[in-house]
mmCIF file of N, CA and C in Angstrom:
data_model
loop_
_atom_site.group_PDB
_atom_site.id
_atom_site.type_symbol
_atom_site.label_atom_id
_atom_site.label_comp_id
_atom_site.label_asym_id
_atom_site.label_seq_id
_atom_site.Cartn_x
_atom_site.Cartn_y
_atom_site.Cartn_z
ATOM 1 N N UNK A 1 0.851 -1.167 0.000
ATOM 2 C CA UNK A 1 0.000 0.000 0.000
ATOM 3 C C UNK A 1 0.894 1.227 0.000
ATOM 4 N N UNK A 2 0.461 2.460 -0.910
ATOM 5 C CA UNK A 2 1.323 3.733 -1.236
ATOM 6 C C UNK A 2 1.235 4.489 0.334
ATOM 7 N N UNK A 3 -0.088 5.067 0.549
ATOM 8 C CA UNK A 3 -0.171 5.504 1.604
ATOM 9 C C UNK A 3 -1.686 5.712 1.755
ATOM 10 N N UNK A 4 -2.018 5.876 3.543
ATOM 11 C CA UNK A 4 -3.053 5.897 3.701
ATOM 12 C C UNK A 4 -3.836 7.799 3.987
ATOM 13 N N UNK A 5 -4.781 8.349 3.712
ATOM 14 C CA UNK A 5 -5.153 8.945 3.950
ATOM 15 C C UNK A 5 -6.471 9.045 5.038
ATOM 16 N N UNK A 6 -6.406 9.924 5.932
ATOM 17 C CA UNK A 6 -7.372 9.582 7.166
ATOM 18 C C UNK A 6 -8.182 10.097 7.233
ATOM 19 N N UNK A 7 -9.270 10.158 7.779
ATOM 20 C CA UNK A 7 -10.516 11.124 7.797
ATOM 21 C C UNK A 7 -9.933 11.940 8.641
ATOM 22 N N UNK A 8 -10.487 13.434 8.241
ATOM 23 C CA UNK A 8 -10.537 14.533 8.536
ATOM 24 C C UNK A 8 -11.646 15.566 8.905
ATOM 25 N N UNK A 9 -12.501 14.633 9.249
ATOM 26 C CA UNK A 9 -13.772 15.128 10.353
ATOM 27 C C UNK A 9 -15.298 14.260 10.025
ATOM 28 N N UNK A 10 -15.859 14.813 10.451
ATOM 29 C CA UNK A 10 -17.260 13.708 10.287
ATOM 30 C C UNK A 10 -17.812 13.564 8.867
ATOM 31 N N UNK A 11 -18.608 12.980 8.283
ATOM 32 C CA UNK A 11 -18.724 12.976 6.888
ATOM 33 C C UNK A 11 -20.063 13.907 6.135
ATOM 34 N N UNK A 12 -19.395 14.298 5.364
ATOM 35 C CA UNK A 12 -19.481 15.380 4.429
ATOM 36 C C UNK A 12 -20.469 15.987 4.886
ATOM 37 N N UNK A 13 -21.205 17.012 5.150
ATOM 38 C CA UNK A 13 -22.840 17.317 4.670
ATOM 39 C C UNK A 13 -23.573 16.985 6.431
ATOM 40 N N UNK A 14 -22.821 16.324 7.133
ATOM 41 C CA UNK A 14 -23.922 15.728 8.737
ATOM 42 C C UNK A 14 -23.911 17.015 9.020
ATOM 43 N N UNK A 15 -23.023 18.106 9.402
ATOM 44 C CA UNK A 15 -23.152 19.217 10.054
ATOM 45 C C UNK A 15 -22.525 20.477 8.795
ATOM 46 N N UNK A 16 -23.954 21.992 9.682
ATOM 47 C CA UNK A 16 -23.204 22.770 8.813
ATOM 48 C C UNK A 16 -21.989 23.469 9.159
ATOM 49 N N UNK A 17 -21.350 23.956 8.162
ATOM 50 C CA UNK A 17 -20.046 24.899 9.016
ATOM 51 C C UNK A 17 -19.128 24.314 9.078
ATOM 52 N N UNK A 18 -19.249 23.204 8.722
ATOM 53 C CA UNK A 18 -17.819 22.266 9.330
ATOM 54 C C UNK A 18 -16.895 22.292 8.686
ATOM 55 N N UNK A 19 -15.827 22.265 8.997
ATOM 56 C CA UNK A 19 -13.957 22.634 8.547
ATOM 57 C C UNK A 19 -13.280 21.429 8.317
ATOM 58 N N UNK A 20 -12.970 20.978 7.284
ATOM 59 C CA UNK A 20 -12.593 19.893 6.747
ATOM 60 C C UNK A 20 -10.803 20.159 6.394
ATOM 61 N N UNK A 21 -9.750 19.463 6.810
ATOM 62 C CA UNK A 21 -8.118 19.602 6.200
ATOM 63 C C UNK A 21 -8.169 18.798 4.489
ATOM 64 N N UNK A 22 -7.663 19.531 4.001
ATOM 65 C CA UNK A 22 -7.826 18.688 2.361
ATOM 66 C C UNK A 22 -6.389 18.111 2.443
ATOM 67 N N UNK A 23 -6.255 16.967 1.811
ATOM 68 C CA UNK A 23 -5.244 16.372 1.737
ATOM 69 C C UNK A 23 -5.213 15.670 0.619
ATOM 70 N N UNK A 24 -4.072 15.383 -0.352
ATOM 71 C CA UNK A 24 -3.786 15.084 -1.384
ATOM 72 C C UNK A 24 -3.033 14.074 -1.597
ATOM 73 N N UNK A 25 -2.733 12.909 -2.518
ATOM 74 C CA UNK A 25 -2.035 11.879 -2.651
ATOM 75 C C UNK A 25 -1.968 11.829 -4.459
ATOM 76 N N UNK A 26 -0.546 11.736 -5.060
ATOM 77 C CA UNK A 26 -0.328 11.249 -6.333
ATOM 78 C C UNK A 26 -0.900 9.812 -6.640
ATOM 79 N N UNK A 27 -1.547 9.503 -7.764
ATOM 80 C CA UNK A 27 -1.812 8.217 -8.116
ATOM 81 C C UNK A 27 -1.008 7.972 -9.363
ATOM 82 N N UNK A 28 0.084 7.045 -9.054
ATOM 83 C CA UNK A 28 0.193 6.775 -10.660
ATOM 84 C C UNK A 28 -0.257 5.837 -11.162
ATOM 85 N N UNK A 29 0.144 5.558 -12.552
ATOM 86 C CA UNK A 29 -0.560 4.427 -13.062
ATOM 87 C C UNK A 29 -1.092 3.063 -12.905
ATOM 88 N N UNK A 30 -1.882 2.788 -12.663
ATOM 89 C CA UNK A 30 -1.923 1.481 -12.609
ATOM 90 C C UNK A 30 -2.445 1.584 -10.997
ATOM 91 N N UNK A 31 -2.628 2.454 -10.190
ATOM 92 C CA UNK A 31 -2.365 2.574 -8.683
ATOM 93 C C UNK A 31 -4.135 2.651 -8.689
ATOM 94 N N UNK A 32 -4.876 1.892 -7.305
ATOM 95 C CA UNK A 32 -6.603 2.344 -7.136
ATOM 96 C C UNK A 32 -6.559 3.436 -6.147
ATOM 97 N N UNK A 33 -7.380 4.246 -5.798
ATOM 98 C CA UNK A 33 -7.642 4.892 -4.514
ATOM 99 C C UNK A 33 -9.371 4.296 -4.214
ATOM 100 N N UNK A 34 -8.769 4.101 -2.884
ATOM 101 C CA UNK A 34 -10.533 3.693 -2.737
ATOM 102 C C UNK A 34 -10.977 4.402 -1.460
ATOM 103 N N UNK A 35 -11.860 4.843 -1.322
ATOM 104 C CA UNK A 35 -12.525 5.266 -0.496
ATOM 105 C C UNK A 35 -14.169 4.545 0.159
ATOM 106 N N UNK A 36 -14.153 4.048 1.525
ATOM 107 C CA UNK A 36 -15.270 3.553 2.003
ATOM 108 C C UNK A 36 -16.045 4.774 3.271
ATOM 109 N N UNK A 37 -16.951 4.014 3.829
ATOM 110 C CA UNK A 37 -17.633 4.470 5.112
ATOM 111 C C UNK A 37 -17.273 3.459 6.283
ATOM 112 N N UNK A 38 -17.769 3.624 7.104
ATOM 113 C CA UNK A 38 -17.262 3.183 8.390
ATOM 114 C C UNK A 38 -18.122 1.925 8.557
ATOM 115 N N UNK A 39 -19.231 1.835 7.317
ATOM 116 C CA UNK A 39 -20.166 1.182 8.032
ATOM 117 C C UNK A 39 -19.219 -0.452 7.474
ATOM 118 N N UNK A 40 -18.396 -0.315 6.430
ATOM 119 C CA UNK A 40 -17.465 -1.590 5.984
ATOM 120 C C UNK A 40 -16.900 -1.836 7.172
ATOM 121 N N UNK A 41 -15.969 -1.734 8.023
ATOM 122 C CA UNK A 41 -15.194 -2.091 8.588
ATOM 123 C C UNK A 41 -15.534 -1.914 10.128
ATOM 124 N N UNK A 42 -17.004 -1.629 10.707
ATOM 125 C CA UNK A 42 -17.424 -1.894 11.272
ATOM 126 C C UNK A 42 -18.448 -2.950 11.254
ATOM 127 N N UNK A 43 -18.817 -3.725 10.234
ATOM 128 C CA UNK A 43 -19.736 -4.680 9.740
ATOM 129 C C UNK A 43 -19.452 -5.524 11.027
ATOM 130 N N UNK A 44 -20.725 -6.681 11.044
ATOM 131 C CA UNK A 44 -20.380 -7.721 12.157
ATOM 132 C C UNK A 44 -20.656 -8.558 11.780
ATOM 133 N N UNK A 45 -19.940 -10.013 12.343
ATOM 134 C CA UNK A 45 -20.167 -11.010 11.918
ATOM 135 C C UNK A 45 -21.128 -11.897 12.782
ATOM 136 N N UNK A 46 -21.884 -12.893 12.920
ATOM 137 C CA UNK A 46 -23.174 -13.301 13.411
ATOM 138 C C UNK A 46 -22.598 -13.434 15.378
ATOM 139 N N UNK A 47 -20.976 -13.408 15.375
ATOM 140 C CA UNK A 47 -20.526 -13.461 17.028
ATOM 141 C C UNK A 47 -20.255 -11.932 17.225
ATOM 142 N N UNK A 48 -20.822 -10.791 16.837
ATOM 143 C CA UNK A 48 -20.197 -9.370 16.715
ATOM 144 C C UNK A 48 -19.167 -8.823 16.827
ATOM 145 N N UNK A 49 -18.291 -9.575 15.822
ATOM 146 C CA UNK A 49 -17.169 -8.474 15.794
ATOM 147 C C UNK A 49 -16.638 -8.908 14.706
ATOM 148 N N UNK A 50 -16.270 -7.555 14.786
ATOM 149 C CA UNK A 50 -16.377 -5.822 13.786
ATOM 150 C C UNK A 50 -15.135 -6.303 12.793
ATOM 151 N N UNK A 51 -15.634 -6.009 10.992
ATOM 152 C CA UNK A 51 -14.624 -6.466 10.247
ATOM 153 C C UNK A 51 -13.153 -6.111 10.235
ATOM 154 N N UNK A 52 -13.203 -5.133 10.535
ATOM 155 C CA UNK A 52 -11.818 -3.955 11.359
ATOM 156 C C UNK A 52 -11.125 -3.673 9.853
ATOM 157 N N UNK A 53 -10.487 -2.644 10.270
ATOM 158 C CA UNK A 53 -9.669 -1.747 9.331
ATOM 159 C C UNK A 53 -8.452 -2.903 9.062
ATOM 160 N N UNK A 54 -8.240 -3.718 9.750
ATOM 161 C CA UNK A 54 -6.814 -4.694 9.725
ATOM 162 C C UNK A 54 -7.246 -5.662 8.463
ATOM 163 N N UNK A 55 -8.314 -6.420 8.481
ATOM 164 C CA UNK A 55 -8.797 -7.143 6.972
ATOM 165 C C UNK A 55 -8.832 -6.610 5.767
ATOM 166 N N UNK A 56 -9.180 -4.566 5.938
ATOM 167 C CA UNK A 56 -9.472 -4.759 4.795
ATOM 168 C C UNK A 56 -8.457 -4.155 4.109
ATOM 169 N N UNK A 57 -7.599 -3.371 4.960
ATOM 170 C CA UNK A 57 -6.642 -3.061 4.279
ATOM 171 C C UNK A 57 -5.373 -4.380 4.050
ATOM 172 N N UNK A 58 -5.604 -5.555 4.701
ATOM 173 C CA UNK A 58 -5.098 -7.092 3.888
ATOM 174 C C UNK A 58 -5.390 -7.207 2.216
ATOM 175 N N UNK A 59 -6.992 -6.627 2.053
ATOM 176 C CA UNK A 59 -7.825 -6.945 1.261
ATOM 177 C C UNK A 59 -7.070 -6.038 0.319
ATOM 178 N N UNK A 60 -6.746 -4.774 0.716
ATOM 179 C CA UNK A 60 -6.511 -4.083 -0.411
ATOM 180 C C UNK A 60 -5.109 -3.930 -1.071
ATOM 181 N N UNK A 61 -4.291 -4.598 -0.078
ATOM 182 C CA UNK A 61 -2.982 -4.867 -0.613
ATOM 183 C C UNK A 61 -2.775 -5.789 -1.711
ATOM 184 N N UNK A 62 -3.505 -6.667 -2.147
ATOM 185 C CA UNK A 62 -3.837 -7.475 -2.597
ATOM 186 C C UNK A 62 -3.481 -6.472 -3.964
ATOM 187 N N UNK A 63 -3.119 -6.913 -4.858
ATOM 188 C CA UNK A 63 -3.259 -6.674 -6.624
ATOM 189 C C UNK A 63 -4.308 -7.090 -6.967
ATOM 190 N N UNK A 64 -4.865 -5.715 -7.883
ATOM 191 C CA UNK A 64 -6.338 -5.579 -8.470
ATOM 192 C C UNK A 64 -6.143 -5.657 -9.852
ATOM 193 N N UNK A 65 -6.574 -6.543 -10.850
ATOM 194 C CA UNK A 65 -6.566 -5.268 -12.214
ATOM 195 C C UNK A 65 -7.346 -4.429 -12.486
ATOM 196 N N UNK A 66 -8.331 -4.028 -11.549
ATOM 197 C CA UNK A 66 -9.131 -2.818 -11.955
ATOM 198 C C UNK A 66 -10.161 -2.449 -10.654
ATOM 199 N N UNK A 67 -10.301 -1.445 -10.337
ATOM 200 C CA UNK A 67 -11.433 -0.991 -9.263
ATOM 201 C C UNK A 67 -12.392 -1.774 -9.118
ATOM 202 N N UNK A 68 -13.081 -2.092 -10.351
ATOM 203 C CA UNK A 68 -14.616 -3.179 -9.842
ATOM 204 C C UNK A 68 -13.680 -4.178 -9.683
ATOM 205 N N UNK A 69 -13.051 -5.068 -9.507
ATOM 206 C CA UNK A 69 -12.412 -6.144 -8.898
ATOM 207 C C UNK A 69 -12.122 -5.912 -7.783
ATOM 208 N N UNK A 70 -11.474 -5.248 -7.445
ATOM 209 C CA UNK A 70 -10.876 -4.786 -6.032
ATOM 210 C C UNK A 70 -12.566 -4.126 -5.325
ATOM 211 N N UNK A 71 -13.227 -3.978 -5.692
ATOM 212 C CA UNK A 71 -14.117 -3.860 -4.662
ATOM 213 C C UNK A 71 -15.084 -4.929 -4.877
ATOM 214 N N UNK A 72 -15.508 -5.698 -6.134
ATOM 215 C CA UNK A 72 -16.297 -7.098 -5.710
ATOM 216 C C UNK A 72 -15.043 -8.034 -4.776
ATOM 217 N N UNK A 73 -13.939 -7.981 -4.662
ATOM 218 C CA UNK A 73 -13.327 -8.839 -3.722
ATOM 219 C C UNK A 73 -13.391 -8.320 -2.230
ATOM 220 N N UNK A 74 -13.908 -7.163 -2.020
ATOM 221 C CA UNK A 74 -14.024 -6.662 -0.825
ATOM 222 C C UNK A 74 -15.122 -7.305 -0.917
ATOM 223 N N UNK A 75 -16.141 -6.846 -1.070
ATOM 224 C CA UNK A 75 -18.119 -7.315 -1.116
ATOM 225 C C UNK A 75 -17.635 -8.485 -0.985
ATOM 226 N N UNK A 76 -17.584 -9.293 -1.496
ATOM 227 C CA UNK A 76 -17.866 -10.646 -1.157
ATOM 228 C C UNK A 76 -17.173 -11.636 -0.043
ATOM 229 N N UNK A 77 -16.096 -11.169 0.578
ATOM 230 C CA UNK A 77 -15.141 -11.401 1.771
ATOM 231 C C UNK A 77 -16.071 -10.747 2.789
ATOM 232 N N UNK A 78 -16.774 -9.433 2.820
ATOM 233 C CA UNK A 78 -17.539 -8.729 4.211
ATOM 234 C C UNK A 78 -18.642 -9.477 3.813
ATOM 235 N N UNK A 79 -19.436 -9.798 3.061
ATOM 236 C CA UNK A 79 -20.771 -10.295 3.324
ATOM 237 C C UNK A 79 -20.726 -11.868 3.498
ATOM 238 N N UNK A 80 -19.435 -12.166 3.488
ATOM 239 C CA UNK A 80 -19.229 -14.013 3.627
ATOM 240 C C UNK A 80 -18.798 -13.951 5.038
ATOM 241 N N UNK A 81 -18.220 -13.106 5.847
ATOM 242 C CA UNK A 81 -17.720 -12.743 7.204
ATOM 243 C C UNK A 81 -19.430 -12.234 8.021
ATOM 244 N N UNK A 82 -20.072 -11.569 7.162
ATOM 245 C CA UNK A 82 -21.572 -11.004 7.598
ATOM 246 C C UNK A 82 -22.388 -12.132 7.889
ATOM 247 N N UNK A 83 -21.970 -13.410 7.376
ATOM 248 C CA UNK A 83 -23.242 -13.961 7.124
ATOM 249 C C UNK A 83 -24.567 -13.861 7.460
ATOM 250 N N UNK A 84 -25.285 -14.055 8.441
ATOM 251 C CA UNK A 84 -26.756 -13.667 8.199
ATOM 252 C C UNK A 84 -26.955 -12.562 8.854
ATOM 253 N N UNK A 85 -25.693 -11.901 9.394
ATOM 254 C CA UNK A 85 -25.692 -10.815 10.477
ATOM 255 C C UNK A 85 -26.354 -9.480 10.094
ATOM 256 N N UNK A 86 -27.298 -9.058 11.050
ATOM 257 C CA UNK A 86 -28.243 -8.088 10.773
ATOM 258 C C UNK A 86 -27.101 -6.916 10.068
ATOM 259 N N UNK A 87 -27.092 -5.879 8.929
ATOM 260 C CA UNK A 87 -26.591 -4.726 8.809
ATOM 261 C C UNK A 87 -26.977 -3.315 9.802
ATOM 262 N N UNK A 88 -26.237 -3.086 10.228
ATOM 263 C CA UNK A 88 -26.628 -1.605 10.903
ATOM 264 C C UNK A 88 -26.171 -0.431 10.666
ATOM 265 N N UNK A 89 -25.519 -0.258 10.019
ATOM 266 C CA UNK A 89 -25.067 1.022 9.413
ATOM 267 C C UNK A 89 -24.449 0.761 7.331
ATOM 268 N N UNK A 90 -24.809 2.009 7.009
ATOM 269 C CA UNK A 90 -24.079 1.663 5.448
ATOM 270 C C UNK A 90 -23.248 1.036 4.997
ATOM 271 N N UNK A 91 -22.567 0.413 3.938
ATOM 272 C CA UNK A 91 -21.848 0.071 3.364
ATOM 273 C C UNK A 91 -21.663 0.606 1.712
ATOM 274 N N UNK A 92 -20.855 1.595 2.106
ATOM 275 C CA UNK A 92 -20.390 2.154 0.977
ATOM 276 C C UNK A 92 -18.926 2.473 0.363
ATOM 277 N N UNK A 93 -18.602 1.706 -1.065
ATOM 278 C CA UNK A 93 -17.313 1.473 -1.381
ATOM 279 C C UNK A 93 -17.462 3.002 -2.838
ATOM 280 N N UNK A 94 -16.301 3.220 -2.934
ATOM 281 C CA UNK A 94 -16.032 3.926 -4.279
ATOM 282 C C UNK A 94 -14.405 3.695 -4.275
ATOM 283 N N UNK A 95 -14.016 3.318 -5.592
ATOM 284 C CA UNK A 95 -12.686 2.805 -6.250
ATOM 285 C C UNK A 95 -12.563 3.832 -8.145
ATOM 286 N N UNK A 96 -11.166 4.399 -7.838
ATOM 287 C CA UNK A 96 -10.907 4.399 -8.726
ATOM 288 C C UNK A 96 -9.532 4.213 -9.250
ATOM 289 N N UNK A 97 -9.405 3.831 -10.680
ATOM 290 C CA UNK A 97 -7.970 2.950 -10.956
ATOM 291 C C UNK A 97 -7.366 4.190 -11.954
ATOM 292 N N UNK A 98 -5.934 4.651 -11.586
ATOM 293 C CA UNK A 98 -5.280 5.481 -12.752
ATOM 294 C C UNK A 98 -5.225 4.746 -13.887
ATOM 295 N N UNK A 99 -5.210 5.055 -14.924
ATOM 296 C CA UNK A 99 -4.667 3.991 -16.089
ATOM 297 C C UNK A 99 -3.573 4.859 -16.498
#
């Protein structure tokens, strides 16, 4: 992994006024950036506990050839770890690949 970028306050739009640090990262070629919500890596599994930031960034070290790969291999590792486990908060992935 190149490097990680961290959240920098609550997400987007919950409150008004709010002061966000912008932070920037080069992608070169061939490189994904992906961005999730909390509700991924807090997911639970049917004994509750939480998919954690430690799997998925396993997950993402991993070589992709392309964004929808690298995130159907996420989806299908959290909802096989989920199994029938109720969802309680979002799950939202966005990936994109430099070419």
């Amino acid at each position: 992994m190149k490097q990680t970028l961290n959240s920098t306050g609550p997400a987007v739009g919950m409150m008004p006024n709010m002061k966000f640090e912008i932070k920037e990262v080069q992608l070169e070629p061939g490189e994904i950036l992906i961005g999730y919500t909390d509700g991924v890596t807090e997911a639970k599994c049917p004994e509750g506990k939480l998919f954690t930031d430690k799997r998925l960034k396993e997950m993402v070290e991993k070589p992709a050839n392309s964004a929808s790969e690298l995130i159907g291999r996420i989806k299908n590792k959290l909802f096989d770890y989920m199994e029938d486990a109720a969802q309680f908060d979002d799950i939202t992935m966005l990936a994109v690949r430099r070419n």
